Short mmCIF file of C-alpha atoms and ligand atoms in Angstrom, two decimals:
data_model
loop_
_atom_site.label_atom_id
_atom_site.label_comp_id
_atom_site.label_asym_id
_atom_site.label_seq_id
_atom_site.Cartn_x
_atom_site.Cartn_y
_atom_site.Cartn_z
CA UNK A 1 -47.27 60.44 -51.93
CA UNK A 2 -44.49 62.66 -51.02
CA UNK A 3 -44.75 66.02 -52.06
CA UNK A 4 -41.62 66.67 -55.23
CA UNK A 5 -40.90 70.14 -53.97
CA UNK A 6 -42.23 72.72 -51.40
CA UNK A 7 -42.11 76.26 -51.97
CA UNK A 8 -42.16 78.90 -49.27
CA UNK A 9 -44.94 80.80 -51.38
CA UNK A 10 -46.65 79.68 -54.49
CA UNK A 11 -49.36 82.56 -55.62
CA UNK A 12 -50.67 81.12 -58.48
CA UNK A 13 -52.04 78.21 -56.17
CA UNK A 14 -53.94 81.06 -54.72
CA UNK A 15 -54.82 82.96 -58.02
CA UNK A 16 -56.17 79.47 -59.62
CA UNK A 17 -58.24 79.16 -56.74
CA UNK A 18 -60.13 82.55 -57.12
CA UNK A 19 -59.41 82.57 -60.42
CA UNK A 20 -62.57 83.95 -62.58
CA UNK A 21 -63.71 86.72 -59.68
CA UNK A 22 -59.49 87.90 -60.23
CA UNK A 23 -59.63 88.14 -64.17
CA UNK A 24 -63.50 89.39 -63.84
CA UNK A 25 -62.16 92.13 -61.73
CA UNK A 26 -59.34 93.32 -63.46
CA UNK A 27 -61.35 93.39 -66.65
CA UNK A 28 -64.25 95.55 -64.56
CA UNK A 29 -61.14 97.76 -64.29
CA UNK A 30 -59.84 98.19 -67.66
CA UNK A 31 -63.37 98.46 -69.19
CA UNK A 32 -64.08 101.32 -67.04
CA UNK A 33 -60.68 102.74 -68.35
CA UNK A 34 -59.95 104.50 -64.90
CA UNK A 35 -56.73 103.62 -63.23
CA UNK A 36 -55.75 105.80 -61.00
CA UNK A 37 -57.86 106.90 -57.49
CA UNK A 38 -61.54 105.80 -58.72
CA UNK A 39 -63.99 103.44 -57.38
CA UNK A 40 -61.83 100.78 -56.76
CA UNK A 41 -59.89 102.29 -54.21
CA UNK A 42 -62.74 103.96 -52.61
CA UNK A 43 -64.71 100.96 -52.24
CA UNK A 44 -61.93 98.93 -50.76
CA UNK A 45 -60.69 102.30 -48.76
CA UNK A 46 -64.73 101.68 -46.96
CA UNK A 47 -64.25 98.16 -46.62
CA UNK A 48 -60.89 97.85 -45.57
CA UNK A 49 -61.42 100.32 -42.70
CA UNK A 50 -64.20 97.85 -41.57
CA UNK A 51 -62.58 95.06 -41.81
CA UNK A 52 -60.00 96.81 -39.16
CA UNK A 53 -62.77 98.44 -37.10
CA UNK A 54 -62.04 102.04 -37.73
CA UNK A 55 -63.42 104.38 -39.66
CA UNK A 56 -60.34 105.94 -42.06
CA UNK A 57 -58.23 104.11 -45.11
CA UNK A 58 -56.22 105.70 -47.21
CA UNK A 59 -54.83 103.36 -50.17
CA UNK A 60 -50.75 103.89 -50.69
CA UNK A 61 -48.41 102.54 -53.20
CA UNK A 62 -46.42 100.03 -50.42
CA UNK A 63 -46.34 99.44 -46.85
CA UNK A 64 -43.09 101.73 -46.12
CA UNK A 65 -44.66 104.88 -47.57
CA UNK A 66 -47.74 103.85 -45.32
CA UNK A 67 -45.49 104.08 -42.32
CA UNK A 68 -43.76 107.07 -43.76
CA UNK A 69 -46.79 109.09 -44.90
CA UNK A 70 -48.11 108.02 -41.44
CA UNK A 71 -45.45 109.62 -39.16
CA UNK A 72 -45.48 112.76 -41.81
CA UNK A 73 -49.09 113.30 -41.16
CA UNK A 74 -48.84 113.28 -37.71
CA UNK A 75 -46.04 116.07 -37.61
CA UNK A 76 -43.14 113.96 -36.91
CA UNK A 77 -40.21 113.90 -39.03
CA UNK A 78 -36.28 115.65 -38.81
CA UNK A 79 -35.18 116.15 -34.99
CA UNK A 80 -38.04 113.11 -33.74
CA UNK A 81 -36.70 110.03 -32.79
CA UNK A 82 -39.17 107.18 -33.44
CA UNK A 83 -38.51 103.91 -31.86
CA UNK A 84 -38.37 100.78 -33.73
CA UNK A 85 -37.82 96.91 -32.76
CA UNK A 86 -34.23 96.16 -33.82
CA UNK A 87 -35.90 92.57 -35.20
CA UNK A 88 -38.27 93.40 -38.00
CA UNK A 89 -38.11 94.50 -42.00
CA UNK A 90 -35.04 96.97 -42.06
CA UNK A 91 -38.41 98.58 -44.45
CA UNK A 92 -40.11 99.98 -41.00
CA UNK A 93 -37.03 101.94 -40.14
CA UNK A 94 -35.97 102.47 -43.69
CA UNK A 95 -39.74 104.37 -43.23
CA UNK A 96 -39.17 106.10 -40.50
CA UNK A 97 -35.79 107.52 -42.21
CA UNK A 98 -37.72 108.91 -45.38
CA UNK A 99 -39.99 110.49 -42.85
CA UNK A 100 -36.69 112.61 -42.08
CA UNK A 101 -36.81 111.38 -38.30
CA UNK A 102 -34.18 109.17 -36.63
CA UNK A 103 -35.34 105.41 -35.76
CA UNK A 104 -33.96 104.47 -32.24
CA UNK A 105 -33.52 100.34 -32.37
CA UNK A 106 -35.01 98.40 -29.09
CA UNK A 107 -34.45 95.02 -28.12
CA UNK A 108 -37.85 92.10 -28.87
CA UNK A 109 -38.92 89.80 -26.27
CA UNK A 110 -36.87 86.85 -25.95
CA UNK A 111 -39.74 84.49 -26.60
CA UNK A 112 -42.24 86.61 -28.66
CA UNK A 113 -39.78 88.57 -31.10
CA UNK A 114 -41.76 91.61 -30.43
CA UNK A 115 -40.95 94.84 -29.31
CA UNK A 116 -39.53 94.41 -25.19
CA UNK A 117 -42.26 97.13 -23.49
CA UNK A 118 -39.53 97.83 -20.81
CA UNK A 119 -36.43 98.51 -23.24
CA UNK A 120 -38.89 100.39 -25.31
CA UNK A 121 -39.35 102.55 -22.00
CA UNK A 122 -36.20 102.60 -21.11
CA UNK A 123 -34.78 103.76 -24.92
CA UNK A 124 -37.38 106.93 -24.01
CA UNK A 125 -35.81 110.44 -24.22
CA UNK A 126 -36.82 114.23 -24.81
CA UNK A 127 -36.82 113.73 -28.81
CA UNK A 128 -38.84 110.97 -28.89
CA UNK A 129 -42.07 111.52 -30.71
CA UNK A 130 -43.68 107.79 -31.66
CA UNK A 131 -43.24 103.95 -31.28
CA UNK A 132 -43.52 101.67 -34.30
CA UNK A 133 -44.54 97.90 -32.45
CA UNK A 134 -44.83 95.36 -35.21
CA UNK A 135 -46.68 92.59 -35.33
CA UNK A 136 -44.03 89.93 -36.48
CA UNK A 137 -44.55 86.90 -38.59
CA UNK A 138 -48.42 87.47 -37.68
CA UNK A 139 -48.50 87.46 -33.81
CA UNK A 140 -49.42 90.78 -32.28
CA UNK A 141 -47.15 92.90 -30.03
CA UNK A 142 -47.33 92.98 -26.18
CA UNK A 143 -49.88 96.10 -26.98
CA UNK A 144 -51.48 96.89 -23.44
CA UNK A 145 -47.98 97.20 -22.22
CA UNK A 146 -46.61 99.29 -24.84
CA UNK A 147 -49.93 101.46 -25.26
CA UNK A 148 -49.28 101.94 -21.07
CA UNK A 149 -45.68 103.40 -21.40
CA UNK A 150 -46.80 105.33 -25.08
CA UNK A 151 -49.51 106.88 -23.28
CA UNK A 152 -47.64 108.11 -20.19
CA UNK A 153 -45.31 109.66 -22.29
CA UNK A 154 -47.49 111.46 -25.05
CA UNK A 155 -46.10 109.37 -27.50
CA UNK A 156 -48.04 108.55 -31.18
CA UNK A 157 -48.19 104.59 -31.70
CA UNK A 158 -48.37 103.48 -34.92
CA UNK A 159 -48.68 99.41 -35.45
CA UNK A 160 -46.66 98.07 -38.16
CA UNK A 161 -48.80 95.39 -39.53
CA UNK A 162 -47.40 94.74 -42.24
CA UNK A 163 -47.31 90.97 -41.49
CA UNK A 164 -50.84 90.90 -39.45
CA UNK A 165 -53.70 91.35 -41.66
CA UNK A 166 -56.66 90.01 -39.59
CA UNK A 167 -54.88 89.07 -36.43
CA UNK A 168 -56.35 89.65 -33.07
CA UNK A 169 -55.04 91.05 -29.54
CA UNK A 170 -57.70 90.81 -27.01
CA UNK A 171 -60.46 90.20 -29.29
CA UNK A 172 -59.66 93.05 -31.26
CA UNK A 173 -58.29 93.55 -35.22
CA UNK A 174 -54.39 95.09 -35.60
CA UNK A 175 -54.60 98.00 -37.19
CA UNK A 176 -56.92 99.49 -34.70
CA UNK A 177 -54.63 98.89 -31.40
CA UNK A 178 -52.70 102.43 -31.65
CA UNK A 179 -53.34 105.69 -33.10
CA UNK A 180 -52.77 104.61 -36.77
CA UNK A 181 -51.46 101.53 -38.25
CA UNK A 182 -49.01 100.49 -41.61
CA UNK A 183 -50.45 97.79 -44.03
CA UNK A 184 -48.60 96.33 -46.54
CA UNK A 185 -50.30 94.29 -49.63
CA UNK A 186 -46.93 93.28 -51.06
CA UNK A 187 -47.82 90.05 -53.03
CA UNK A 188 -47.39 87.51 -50.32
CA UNK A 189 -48.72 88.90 -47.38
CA UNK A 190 -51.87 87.47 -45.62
CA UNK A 191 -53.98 90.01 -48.02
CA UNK A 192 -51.88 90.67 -50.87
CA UNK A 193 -51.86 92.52 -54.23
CA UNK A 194 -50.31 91.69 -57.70
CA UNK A 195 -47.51 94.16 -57.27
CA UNK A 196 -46.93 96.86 -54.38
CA UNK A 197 -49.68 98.32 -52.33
CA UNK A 198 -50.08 99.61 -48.67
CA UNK A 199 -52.92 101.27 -46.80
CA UNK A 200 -53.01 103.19 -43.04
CA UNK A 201 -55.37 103.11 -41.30
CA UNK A 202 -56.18 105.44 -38.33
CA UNK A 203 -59.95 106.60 -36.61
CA UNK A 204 -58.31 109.72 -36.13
CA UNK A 205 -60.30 111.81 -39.05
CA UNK A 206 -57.30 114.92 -39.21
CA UNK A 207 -54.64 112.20 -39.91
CA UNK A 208 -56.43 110.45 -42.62
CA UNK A 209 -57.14 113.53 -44.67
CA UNK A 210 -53.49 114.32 -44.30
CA UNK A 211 -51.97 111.29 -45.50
CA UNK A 212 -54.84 111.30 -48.19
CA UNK A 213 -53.26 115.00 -48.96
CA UNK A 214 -49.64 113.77 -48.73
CA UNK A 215 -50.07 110.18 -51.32
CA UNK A 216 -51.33 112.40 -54.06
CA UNK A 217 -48.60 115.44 -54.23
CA UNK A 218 -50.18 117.27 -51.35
CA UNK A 219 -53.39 118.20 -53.54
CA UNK A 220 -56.62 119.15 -52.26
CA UNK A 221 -58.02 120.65 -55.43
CA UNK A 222 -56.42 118.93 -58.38
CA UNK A 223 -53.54 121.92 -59.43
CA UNK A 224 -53.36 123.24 -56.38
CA UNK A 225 -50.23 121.84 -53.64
CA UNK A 226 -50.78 122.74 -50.50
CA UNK A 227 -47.96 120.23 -48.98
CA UNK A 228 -45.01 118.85 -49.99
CA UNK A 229 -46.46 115.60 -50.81
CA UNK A 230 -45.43 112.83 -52.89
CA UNK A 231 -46.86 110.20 -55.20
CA UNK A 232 -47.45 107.12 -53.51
CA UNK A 233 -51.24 106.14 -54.97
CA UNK A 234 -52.95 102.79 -54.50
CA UNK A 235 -53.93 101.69 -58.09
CA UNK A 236 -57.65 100.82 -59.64
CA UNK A 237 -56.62 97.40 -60.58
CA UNK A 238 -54.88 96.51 -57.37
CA UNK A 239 -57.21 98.21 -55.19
CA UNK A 240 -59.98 96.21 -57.42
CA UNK A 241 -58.43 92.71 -56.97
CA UNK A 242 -57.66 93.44 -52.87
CA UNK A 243 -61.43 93.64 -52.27
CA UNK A 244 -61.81 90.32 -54.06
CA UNK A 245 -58.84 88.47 -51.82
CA UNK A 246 -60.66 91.04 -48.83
CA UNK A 247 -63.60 88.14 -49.00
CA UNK A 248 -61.41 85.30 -48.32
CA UNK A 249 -58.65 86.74 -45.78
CA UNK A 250 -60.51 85.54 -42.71
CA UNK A 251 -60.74 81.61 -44.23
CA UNK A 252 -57.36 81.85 -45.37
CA UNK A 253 -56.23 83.07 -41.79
CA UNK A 254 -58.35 80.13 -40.61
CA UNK A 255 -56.23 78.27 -42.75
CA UNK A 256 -52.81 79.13 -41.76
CA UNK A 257 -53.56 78.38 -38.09
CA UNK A 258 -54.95 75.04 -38.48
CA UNK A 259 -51.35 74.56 -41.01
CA UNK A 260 -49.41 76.36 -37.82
CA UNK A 261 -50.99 73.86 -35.62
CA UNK A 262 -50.00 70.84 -37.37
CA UNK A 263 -46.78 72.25 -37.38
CA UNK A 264 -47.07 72.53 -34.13
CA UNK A 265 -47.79 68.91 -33.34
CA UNK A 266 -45.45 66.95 -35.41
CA UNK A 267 -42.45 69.23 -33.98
CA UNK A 268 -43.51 69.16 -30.37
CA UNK A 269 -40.85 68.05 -28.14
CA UNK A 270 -38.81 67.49 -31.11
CA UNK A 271 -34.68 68.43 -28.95
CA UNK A 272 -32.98 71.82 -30.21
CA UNK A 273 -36.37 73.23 -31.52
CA UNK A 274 -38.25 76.25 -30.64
CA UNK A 275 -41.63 76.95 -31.65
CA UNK A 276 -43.46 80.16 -32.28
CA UNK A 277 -44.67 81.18 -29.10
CA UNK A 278 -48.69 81.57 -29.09
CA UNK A 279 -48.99 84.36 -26.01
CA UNK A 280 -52.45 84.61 -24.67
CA UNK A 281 -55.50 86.76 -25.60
CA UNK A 282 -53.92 86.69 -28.87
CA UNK A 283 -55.19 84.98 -32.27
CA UNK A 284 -51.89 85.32 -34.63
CA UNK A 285 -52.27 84.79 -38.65
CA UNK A 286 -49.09 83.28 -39.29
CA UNK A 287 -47.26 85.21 -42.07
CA UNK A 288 -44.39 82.51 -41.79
CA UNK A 289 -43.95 79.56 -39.14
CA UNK A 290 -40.86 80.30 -37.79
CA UNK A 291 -38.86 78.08 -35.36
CA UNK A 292 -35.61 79.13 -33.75
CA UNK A 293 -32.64 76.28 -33.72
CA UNK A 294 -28.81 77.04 -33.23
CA UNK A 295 -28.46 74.82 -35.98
CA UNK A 296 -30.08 76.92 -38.22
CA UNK A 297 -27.72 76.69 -41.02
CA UNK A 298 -27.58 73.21 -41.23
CA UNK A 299 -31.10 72.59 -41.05
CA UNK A 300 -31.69 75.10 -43.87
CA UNK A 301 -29.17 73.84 -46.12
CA UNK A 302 -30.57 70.26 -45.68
CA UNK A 303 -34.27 71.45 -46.22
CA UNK A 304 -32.72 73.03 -49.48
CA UNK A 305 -31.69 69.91 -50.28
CA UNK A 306 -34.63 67.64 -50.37
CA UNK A 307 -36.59 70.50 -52.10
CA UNK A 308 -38.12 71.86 -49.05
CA UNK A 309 -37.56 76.12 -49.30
CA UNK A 310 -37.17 78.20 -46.09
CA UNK A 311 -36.76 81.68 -45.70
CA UNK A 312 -34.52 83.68 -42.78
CA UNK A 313 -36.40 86.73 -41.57
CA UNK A 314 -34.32 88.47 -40.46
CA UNK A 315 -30.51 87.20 -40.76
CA UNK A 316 -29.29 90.44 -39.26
CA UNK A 317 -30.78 92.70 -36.61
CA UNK A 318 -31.92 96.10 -38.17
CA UNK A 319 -29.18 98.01 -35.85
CA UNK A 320 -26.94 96.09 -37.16
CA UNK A 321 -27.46 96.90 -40.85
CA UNK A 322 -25.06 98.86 -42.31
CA UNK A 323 -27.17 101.66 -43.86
CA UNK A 324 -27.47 102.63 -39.88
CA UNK A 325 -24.14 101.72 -39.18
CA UNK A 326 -24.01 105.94 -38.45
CA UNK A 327 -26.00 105.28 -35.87
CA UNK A 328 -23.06 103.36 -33.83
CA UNK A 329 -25.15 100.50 -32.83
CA UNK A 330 -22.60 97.90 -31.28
CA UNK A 331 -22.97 94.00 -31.52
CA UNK A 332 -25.04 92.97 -28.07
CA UNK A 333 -26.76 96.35 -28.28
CA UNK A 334 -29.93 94.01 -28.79
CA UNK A 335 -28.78 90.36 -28.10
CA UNK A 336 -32.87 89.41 -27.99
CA UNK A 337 -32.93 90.24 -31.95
CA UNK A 338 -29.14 89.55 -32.50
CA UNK A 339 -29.59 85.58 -31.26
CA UNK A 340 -32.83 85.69 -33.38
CA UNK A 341 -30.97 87.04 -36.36
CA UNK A 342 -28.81 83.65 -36.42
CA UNK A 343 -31.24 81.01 -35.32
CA UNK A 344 -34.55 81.69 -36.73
CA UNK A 345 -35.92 79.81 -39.37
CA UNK A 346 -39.21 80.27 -41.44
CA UNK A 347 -41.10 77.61 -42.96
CA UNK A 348 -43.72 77.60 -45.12
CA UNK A 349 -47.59 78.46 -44.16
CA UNK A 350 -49.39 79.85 -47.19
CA UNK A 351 -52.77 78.77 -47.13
CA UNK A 352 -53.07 76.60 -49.94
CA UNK A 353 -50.91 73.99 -48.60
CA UNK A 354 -51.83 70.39 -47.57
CA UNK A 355 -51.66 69.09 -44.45
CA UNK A 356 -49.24 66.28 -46.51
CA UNK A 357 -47.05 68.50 -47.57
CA UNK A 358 -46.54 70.47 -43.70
CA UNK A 359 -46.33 66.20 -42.61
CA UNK A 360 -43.33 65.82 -45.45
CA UNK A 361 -41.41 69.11 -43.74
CA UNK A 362 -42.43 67.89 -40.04
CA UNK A 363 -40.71 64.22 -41.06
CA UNK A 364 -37.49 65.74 -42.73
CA UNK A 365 -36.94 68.14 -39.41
CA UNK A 366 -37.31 65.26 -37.11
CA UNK A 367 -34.73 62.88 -39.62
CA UNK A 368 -32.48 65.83 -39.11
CA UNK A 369 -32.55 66.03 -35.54
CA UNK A 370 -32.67 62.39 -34.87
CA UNK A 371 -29.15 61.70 -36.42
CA UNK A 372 -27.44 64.63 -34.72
C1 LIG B 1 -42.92 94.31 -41.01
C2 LIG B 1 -42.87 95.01 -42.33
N1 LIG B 1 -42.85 96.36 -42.37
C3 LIG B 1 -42.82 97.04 -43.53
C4 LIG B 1 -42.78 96.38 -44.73
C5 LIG B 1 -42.69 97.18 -45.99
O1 LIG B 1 -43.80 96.94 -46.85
P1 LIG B 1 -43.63 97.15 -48.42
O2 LIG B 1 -42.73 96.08 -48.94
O3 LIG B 1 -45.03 97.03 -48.95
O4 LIG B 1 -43.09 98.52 -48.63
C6 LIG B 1 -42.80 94.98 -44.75
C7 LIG B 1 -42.79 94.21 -46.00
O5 LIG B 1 -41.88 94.05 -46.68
C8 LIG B 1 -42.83 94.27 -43.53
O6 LIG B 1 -42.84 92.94 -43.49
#
């Protein structure tokens, strides 16, 4: 039967399939009456930290003030240059900004679309302070190399992984790679919430009370500010229903990669088409399958067409956004992200799709490539 229509994301697949532990949690919530900071969010603070293999959480209210409360914490902010891949969410630099420093865009690898470890050494100068790697569309950064040049240059590293909940690099969970990492539970990441919700995570003790400090108006003692914090809480109820999805994340994962590997076979040697590449000692989660084509467009619009949704992350490089067009970023400052920008293409992965629905987009791709 072929599929009438295929969505990049459909949540309520998900929800109906956890259903009664969702409502039953929610209602746990609102019977207890306590919304804000409670149980909830310490619970999931413990188990979320685990999950990651270190030993802080600190629940936010979205993945950008987790990278923002995260470079504020650790002392970095106005005269700091942080650097940033120029092929990401324009959210990590749009982070970095609010954290009053100045994000310096680097080239990604050609093949990987993560951050290049040797432009990212090169792009090093006196006011650097930090490097932001992120783990894009689910496949972890080139860390050991980055982590070499960070190191040699007392720079703080904190993973964006925003897109990465669960993935490995060298046997080991993002999240605990760098000094601190940036989670984001917007609704359809790998773990998400039912509205906006972040965490970082960090085994560095100091830097974990501090952001703690900094999400809740800089209070230690309720009344009493003792930084110029802001208010950038994790909720009960969202906090409540992220320890549910917590439970599932790993078979979900599972999920996506067995979806990303059918992908993978039915567009195989398939002329004009490049996969994700799958570097080794690394176990990505797929956040979107995205394929590169110059004929992008035309593939997309034809997709469209049958019913079939895609989704462009990103169609411009972050340097060349025009909220940093003060910056003075040219066009072929970072051709790596810049050729990415106008050939990548993301299909859909969530984990609640059927392998006959990934064979209906495999057979329209090839239809379109075999009468070109
Ligand atoms: C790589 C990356 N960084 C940062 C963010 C920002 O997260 P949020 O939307 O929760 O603020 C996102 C998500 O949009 C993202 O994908």
């Amino acid at each position: 039967m072929t599929p009438a229509r295929i969505p990049m994301r459909d949540l309520k697949r998900e929800y109906n399939s956890i259903r009664s532990a969702i409502d039953d949690a929610i209602e746990r919530v609102v019977e207890r009456g306590w919304f804000i900071l409670g149980e909830e969010v310490k619970r999931f603070e413990v188990e979320w930290a685990a999950y990651c293999g270190v030993s802080h959480a600190v629940g936010v209210g979205n993945g950008t003030d987790a990278i923002q409360l995260a470079l504020r914490a650790a002392g970095i902010g106005p005269g700091d240059q942080v650097i940033v891949p120029a092929l990401t969410s324009a959210f990590t630099a749009l982070a970095v900004s609010m954290a009053g420093a100045t994000p310096v865009f680097v080239d990604v690898d050609a093949e990987r679309g993560t951050l290049d470890p040797e432009a990212f050494e090169a792009a090093i100068g006196p006011q650097t302070a930090a490097v932001v790697p992120v783990h894009l569309y689910g496949c972890p950064a080139d860390m050991a190399a980055i982590l070499k040049v960070a190191r040699q240059h007392s720079l703080l590293v904190l993973e964006d992984a925003a897109q990465a909940h669960g993935a490995r690099y060298q046997g080991k969970r993002v999240g605990g790679l760098g000094d601190a990492a940036a989670f984001s539970f917007y609704p359809s990441k790998n773990l998400g919430a039912f509205g906006d919700a972040g965490a970082v995570v960090t085994r560095d003790p100091a830097l974990a009370q501090k952001v703690r400090l900094l999400r809740h108006g800089g209070q230690r003692q309720s009344g009493y500010h003792e930084l110029l914090g802001t208010n950038s809480r994790l909720d009960e109820i969202q906090a409540a229903i992220l320890r549910v999805k917590l439970a599932h994340l790993d078979r979900w994962n599972e999920q996506r990669r067995s979806l990303a590997a059918r992908y993978r076979a039915g567009l195989g040697g398939c002329d004009g088409l490049v996969l994700p590449a799958t570097p080794e000692g690394v176990e990505p989660v797929y956040y979107v399958y995205t394929i590169r084509t110059a004929l992008r467009d035309g593939l997309r619009d034809y997709l469209a067409g049958t019913g079939v949704s895609t989704g462009i992350h990103y169609p411009l490089g972050v340097h060349r956004q025009e909220a940093y067009s003060h910056l003075g970023y040219e066009a072929g400052a970072c051709p790596n992200a810049e050729k990415a920008a106008s050939t990548t293409l993301s299909l859909a992965v969530f984990p609640q799709l059927s392998f006959g629905e990934i064979d209906h987009v495999v057979r329209l791709v090839r239809i379109f490539f075999a009468v070109r």
